[in-house]
Short mmCIF file of C-alpha atoms and ligand atoms in Angstrom, two decimals:
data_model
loop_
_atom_site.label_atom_id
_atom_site.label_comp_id
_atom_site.label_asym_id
_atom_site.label_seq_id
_atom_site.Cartn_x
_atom_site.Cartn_y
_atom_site.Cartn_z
CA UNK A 15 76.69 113.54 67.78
CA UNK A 16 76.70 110.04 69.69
CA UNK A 17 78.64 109.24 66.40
CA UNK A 18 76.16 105.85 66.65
CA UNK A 19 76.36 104.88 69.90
CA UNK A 20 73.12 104.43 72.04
CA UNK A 21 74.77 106.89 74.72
CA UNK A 22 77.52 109.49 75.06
CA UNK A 23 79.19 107.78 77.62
CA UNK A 24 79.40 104.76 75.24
CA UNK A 25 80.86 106.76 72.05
CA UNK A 26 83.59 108.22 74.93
CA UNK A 27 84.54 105.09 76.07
CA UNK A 28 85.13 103.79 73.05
CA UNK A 29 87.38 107.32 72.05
CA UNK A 30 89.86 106.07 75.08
CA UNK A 31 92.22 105.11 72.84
CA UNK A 32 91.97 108.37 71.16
CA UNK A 33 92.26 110.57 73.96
CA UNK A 34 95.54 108.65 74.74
CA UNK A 35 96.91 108.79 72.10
CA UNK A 36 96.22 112.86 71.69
CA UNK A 37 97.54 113.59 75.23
CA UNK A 38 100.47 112.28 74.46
CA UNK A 39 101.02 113.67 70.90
CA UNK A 40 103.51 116.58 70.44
CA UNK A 41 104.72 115.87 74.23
CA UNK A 42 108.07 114.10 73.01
CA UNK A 43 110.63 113.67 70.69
CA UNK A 44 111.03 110.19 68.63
CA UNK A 45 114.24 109.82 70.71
CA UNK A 46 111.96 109.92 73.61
CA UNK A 47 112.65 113.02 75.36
CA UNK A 48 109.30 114.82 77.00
CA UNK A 49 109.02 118.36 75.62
CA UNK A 50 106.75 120.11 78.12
CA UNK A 51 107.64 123.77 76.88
CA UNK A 52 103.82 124.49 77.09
CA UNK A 53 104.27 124.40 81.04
CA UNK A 54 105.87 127.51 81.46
CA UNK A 55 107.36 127.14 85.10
CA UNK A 56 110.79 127.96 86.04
CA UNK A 57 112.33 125.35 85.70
CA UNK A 58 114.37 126.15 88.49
CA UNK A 59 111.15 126.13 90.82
CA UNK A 60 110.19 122.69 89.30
CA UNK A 61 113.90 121.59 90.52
CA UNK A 62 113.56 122.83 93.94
CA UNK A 63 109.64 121.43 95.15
CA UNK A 64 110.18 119.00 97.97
CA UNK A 65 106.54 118.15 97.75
CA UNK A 66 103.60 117.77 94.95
CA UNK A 67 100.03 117.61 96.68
CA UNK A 68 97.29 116.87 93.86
CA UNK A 69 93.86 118.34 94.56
CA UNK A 70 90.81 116.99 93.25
CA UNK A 71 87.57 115.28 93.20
CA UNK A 72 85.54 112.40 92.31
CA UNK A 73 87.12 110.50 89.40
CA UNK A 74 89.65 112.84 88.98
CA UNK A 75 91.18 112.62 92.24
CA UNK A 76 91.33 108.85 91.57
CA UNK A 77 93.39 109.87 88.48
CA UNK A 78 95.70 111.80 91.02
CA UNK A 79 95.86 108.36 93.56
CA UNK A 80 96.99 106.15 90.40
CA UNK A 81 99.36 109.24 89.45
CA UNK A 82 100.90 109.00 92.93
CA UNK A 83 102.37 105.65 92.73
CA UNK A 84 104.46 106.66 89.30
CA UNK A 85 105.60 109.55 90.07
CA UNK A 86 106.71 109.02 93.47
CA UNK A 87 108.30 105.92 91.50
CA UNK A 88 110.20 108.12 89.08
CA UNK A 89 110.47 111.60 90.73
CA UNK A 90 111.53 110.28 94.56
CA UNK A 91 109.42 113.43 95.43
CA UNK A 92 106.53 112.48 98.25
CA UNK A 93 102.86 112.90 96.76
CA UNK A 94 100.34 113.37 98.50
CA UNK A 95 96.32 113.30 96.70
CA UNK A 96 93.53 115.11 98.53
CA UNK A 97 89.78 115.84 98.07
CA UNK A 98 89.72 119.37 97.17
CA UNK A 99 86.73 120.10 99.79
CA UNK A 100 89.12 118.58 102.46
CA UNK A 101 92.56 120.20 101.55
CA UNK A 102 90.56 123.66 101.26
CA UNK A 103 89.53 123.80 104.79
CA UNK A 104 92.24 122.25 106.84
CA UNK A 105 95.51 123.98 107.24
CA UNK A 106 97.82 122.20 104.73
CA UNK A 107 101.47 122.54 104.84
CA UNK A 108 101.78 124.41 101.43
CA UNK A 109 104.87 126.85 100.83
CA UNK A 110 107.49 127.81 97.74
CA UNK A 111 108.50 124.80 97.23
CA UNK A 112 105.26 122.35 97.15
CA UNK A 113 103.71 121.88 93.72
CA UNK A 114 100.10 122.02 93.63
CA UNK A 115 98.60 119.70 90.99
CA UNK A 116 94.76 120.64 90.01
CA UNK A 117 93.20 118.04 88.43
CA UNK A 118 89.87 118.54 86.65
CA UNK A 119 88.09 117.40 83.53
CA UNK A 120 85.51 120.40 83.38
CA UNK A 121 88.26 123.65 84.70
CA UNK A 122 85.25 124.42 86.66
CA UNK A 123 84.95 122.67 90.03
CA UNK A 124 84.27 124.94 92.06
CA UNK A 125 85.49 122.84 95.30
CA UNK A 126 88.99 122.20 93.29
CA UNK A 127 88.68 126.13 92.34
CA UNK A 128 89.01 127.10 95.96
CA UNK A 129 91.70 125.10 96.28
CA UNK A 130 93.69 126.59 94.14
CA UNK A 131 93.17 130.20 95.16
CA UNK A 132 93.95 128.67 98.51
CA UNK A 133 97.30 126.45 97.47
CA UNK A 134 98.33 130.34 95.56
CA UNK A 135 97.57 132.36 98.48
CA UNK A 136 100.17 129.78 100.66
CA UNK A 137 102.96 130.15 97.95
CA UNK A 138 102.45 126.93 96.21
CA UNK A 139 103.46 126.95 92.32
CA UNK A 140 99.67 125.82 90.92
CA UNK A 141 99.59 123.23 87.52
CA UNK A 142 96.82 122.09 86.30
CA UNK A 143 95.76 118.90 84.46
CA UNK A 144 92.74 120.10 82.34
CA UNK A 145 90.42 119.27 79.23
CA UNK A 146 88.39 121.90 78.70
CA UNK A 147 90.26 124.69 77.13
CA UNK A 148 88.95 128.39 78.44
CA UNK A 149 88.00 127.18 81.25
CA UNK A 150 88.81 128.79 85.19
CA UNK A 151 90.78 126.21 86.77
CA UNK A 152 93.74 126.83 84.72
CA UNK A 153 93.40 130.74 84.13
CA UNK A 154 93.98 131.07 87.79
CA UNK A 155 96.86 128.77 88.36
CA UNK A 156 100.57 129.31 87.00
CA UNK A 157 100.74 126.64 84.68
CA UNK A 158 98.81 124.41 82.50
CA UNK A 159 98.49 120.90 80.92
CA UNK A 160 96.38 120.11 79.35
CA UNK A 161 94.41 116.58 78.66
CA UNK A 162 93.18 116.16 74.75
CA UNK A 163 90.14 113.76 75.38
CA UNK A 164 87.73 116.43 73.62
CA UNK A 165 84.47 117.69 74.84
CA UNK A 166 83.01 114.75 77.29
CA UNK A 167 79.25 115.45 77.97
CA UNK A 168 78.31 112.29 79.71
CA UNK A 169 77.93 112.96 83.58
CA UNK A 170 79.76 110.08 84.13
CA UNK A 171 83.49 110.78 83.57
CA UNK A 172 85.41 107.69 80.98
CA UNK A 173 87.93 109.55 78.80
CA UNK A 174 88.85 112.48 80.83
CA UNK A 175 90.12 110.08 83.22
CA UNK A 176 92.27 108.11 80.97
CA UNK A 177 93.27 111.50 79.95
CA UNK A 178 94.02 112.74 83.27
CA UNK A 179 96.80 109.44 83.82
CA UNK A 180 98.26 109.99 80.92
CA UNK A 181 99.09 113.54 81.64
CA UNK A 182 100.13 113.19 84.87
CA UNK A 183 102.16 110.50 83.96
CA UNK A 184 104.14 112.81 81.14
CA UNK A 185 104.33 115.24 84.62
CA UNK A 186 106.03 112.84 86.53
CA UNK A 187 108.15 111.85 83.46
CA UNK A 188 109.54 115.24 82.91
CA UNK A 189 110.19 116.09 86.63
CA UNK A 190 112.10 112.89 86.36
CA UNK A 191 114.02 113.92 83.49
CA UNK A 192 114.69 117.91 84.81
CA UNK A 193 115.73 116.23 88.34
CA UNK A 194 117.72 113.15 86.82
CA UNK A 195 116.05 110.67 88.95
CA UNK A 196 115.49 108.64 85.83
CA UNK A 197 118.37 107.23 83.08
CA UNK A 198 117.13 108.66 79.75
CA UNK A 199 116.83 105.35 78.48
CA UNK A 200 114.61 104.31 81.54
CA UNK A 201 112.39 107.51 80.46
CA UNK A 202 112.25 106.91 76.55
CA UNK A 203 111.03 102.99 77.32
CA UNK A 204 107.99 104.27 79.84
CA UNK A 205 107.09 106.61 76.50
CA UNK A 206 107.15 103.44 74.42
CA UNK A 207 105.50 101.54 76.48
CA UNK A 208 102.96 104.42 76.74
CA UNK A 209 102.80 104.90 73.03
CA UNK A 210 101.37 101.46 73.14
CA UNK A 211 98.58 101.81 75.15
CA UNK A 212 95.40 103.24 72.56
CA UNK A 213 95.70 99.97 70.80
CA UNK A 214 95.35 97.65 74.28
CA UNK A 215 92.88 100.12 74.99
CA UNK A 216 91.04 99.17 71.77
CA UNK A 217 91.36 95.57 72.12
CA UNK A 218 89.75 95.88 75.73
CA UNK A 219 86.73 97.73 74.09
CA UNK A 220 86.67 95.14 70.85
CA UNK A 221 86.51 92.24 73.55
CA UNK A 222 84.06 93.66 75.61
CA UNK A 223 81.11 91.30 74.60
CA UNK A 224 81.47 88.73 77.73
CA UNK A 225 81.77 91.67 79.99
CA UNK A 226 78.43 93.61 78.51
CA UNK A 227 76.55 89.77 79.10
CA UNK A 228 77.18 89.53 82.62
CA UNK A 229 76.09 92.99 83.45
CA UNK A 230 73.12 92.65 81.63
CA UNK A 231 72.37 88.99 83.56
CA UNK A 232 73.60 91.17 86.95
CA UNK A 233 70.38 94.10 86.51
CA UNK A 234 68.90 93.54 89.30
CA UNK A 235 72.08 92.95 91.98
CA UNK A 236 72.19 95.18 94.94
CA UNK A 237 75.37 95.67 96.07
CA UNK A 238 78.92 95.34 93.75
CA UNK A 239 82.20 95.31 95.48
CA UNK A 240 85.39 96.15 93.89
CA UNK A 241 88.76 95.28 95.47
CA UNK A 242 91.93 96.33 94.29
CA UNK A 243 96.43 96.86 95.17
CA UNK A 244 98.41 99.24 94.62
CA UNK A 245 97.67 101.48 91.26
CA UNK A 246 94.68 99.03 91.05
CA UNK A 247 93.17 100.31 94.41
CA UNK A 248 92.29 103.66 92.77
CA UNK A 249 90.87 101.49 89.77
CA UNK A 250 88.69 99.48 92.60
CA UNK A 251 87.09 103.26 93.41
CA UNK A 252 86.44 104.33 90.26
CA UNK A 253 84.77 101.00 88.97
CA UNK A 254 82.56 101.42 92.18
CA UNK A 255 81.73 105.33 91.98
CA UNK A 256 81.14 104.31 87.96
CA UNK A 257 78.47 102.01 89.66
CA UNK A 258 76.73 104.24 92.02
CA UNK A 259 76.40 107.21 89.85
CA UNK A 260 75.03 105.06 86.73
CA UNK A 261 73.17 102.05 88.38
CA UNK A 262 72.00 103.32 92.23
CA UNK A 263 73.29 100.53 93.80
CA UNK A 264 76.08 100.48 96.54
CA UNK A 265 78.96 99.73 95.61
CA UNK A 266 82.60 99.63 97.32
CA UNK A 267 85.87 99.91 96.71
CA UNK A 268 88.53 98.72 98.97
CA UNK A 269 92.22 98.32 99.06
CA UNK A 270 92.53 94.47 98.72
CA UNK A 271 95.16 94.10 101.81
CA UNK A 272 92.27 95.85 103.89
CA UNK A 273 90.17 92.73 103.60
CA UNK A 274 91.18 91.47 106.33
CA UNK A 275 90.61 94.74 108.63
CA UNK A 276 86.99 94.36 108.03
CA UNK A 277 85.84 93.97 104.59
CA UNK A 278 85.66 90.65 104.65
CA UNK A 279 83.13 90.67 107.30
CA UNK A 280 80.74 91.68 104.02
CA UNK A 281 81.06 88.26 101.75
CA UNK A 282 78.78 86.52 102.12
CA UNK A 283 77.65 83.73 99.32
CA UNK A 284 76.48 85.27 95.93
CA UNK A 285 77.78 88.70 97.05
CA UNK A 286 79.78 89.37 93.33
CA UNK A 287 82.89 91.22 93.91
CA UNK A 288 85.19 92.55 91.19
CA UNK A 289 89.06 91.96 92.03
CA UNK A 290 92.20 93.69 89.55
CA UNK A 291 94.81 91.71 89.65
CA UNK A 292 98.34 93.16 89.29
CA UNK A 293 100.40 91.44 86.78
CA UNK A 294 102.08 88.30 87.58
CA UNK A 295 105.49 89.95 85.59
CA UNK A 296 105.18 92.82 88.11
CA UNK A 297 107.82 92.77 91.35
CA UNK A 298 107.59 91.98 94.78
CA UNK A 299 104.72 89.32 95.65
CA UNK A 300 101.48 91.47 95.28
CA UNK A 301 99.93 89.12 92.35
CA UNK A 302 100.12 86.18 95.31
CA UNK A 303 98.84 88.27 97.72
CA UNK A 304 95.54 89.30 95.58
CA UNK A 305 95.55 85.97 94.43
CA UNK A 306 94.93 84.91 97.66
CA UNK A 307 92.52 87.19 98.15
CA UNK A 308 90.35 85.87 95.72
CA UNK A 309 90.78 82.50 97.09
CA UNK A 310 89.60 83.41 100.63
CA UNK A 311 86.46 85.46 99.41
CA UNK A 312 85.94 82.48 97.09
CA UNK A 313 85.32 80.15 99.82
CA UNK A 314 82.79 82.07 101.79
CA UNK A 315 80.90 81.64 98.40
CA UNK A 316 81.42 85.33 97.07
CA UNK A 317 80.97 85.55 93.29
CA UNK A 318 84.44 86.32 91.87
CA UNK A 319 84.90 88.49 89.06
CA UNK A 320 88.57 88.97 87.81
CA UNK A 321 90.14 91.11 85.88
CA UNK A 322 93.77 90.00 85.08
CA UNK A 323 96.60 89.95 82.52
CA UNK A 324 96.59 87.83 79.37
CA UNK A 325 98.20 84.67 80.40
CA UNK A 326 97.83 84.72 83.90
CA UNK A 327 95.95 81.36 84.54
CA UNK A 328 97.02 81.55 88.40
CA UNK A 329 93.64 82.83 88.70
CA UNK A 330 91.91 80.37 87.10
CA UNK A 331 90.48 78.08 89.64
CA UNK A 332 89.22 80.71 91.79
CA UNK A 333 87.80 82.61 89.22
CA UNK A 334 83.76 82.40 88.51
CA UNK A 335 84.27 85.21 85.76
CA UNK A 336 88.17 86.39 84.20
CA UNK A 337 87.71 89.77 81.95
CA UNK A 338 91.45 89.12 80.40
CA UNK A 339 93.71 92.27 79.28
CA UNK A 340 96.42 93.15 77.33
CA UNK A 341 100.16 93.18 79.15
CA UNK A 342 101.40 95.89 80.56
CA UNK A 343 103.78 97.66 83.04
CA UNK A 344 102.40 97.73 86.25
CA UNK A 345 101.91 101.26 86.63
CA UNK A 346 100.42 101.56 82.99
CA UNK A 347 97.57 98.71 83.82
CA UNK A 348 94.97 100.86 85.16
CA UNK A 349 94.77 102.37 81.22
CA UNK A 350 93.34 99.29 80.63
CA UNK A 351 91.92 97.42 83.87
CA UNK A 352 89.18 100.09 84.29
CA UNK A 353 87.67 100.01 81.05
CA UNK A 354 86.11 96.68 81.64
CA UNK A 355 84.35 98.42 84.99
CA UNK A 356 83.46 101.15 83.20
CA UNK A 357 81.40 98.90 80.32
CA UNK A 358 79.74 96.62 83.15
CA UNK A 359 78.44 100.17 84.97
CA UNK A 360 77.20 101.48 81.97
CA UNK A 361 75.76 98.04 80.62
CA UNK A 362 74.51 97.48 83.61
CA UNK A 363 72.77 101.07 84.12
CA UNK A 364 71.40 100.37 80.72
CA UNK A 365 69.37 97.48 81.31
CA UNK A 366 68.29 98.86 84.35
CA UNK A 367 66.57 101.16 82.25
CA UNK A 368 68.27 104.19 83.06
CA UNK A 369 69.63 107.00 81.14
CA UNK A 370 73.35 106.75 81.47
CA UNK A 371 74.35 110.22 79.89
CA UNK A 372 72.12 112.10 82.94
CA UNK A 373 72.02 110.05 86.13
CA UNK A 374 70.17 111.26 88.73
CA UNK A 375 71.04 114.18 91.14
CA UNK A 376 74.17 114.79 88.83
CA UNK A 377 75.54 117.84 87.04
CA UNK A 378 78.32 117.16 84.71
CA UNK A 379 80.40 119.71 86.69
CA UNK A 380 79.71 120.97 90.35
CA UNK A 381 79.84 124.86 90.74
CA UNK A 382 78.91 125.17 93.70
CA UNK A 383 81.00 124.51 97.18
O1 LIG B 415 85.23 118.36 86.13
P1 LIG B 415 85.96 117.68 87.23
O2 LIG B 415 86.96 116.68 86.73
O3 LIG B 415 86.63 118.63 88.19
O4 LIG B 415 84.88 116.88 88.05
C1 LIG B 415 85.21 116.18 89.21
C2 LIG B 415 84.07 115.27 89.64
O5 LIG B 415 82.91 116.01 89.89
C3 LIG B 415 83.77 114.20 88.56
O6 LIG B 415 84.90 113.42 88.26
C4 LIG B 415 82.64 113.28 89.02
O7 LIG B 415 83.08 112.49 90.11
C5 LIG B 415 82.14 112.41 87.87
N1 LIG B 415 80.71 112.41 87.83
C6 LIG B 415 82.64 111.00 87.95
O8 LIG B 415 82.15 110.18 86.94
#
């Protein structure tokens, strides 16, 4: 069943580019129109939320904090993403016109469960962003969508979250196009550009060798930490929980314009850090800014570890390690920056000597509050 691989969680990162590409197949038309019948909401409601708030946990509600950033982008509607456990027992401003977005690989969450009954019981309009078909999540919201990654059984989620972007992304896409926010053609080239994403996927998994070496010569570190901007902030997260759940060893994530706050009261020399770069194409001045970044943490003698864009030898002299990958819209990188952190946590785990499919303490999904 590993199909070869010495792990599940290694045979499912290396179906990313499969899950991708299923997600998105049947969604649209050549002409690149999204065709989102299978929803099933009003679309009347869909034209009148004001608000989306995505519920979720773990590495799904990471999914729902890249998500954010692109549909806020194309949809000009505010999104919020919360833990499940913390949106269920606050007092969220939910009514008719706020769109609840459940996010779960398993359906079964029982935290993101309780959610939902909650968001349904304020009025909200309930979607959720699914894999595993039968499951409870989406028989008790209004609408489903769901992700095609096929059955994941490592604990440690990989393809469901690739999944999970890719949905949400189509969401956002066809909000856009029912509430006109987007041209048509701006629409149809996001899908193209989407379209291309299994293959970068596969060429980040086919170049993987250099990153698989230095987590094998990194066993025995004891802290990893991972800094990221904008949609790669999220990424920074998920490449540390990847960490802590495989590997036991703490890891961070930070927003990369928090250094300064306080973070950077942690580097100290050797301390290895992981930093996503946006791309250097990308607007405004964020590639500078991280760039920087990795200059200051540089000289206090941190270990650098970059992940950037093909081409983008501005990070060069302050790199110690650069895991290169393919171009891509900014909002589309984190399809491709995170596989790299999701090899090193697993290759890492691995020569640790631990059994990456069943970490410690873990279930594969949490039914219990
Ligand atoms: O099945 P779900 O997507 O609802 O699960 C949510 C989290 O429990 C899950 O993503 C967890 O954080 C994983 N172990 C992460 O690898």
């Amino acid at each position: 069943e590993k199909g070869g691989f010495p792990s599940f969680m290694d045979k499912e990162i290396h179906d990313q580019p499969q899950a991708v590409h299923d997600t998105l197949l049947g969604r649209m038309t050549a002409a690149g129109r999204l065709t989102l019948d299978e929803i099933r909401v009003d679309e009347q409601v869909l034209r009148q939320i004001d608000k989306i708030i995505v519920i979720a946990c773990g590495t799904a509600a990471y999914a729902g904090q890249v998500a954010k950033y692109a549909i806020e982008h194309w949809c000009r509607i505010p999104v919020e993403v919360e833990l499940a456990h913390e949106f269920r027992y606050r007092d969220p401003v939910v009514n008719a016109k706020t769109l609840v977005v459940a996010v779960s690989q398993s359906g079964e969450t029982m935290d993101t469960l309780m959610a939902v009954r909650h968001a349904r019981e304020q009025g909200a309009t309930v979607l959720a962003i699914v894999n595993t078909h039968g499951s409870t999540i989406p028989r008790e919201s209004d609408a489903v969508l769901y992700t095609h990654a096929g059955p994941e059984v490592a604990v440690a989620s990989t393809k469901a979250f690739l999944a999970q972007i890719t949905a949400a992304y189509l969401l956002g896409l066809y909000l856009a196009q029912l509430r006109g926010t987007k041209f048509p053609d701006e629409i149809a080239e996001v899908i193209d550009d989407l379209r291309a994403m299994p293959e970068k996927i596969a060429k980040v998994i086919a170049d993987s060798g250099r990153v698989r070496q230095i987590a094998r010569w990194m066993a025995d570190t004891s802290s990893v930490l991972f800094l990221g901007r904008h949609v790669g902030y999220p990424v920074a997260m998920e490449g540390a929980l990847k960490l802590k759940e495989l590997a036991y060893i703490h890891a961070e994530g930070f927003a990369a314009g928090e250094l300064k706050h306080g973070p950077i009261a942690l580097i100290e020399p050797g301390q290895p850090v992981f930093i996503i770069v946006p791309s250097p194409r990308g607007r405004d001045s964020l590639h500078s800014k991280v760039v920087s970044n990795i200059q200051e943490i540089r000289a206090r003698g941190a270990r650098t570890l970059v992940i950037a864009e093909e081409g983008d030898d501005a990070v060069l002299p302050f790199a110690d390690e650069v895991f290169f990958v393919p171009q891509t819209p900014t909002l589309l990188a984190p399809l491709v920056s995170v596989v790299p952190l999701q090899i090193f946590a697993c290759e890492l785990a691995t020569a640790r000597g631990l059994d990456v499919d069943q970490p410690r303490n873990l279930a594969k999904s949490v039914t219990v509050e």
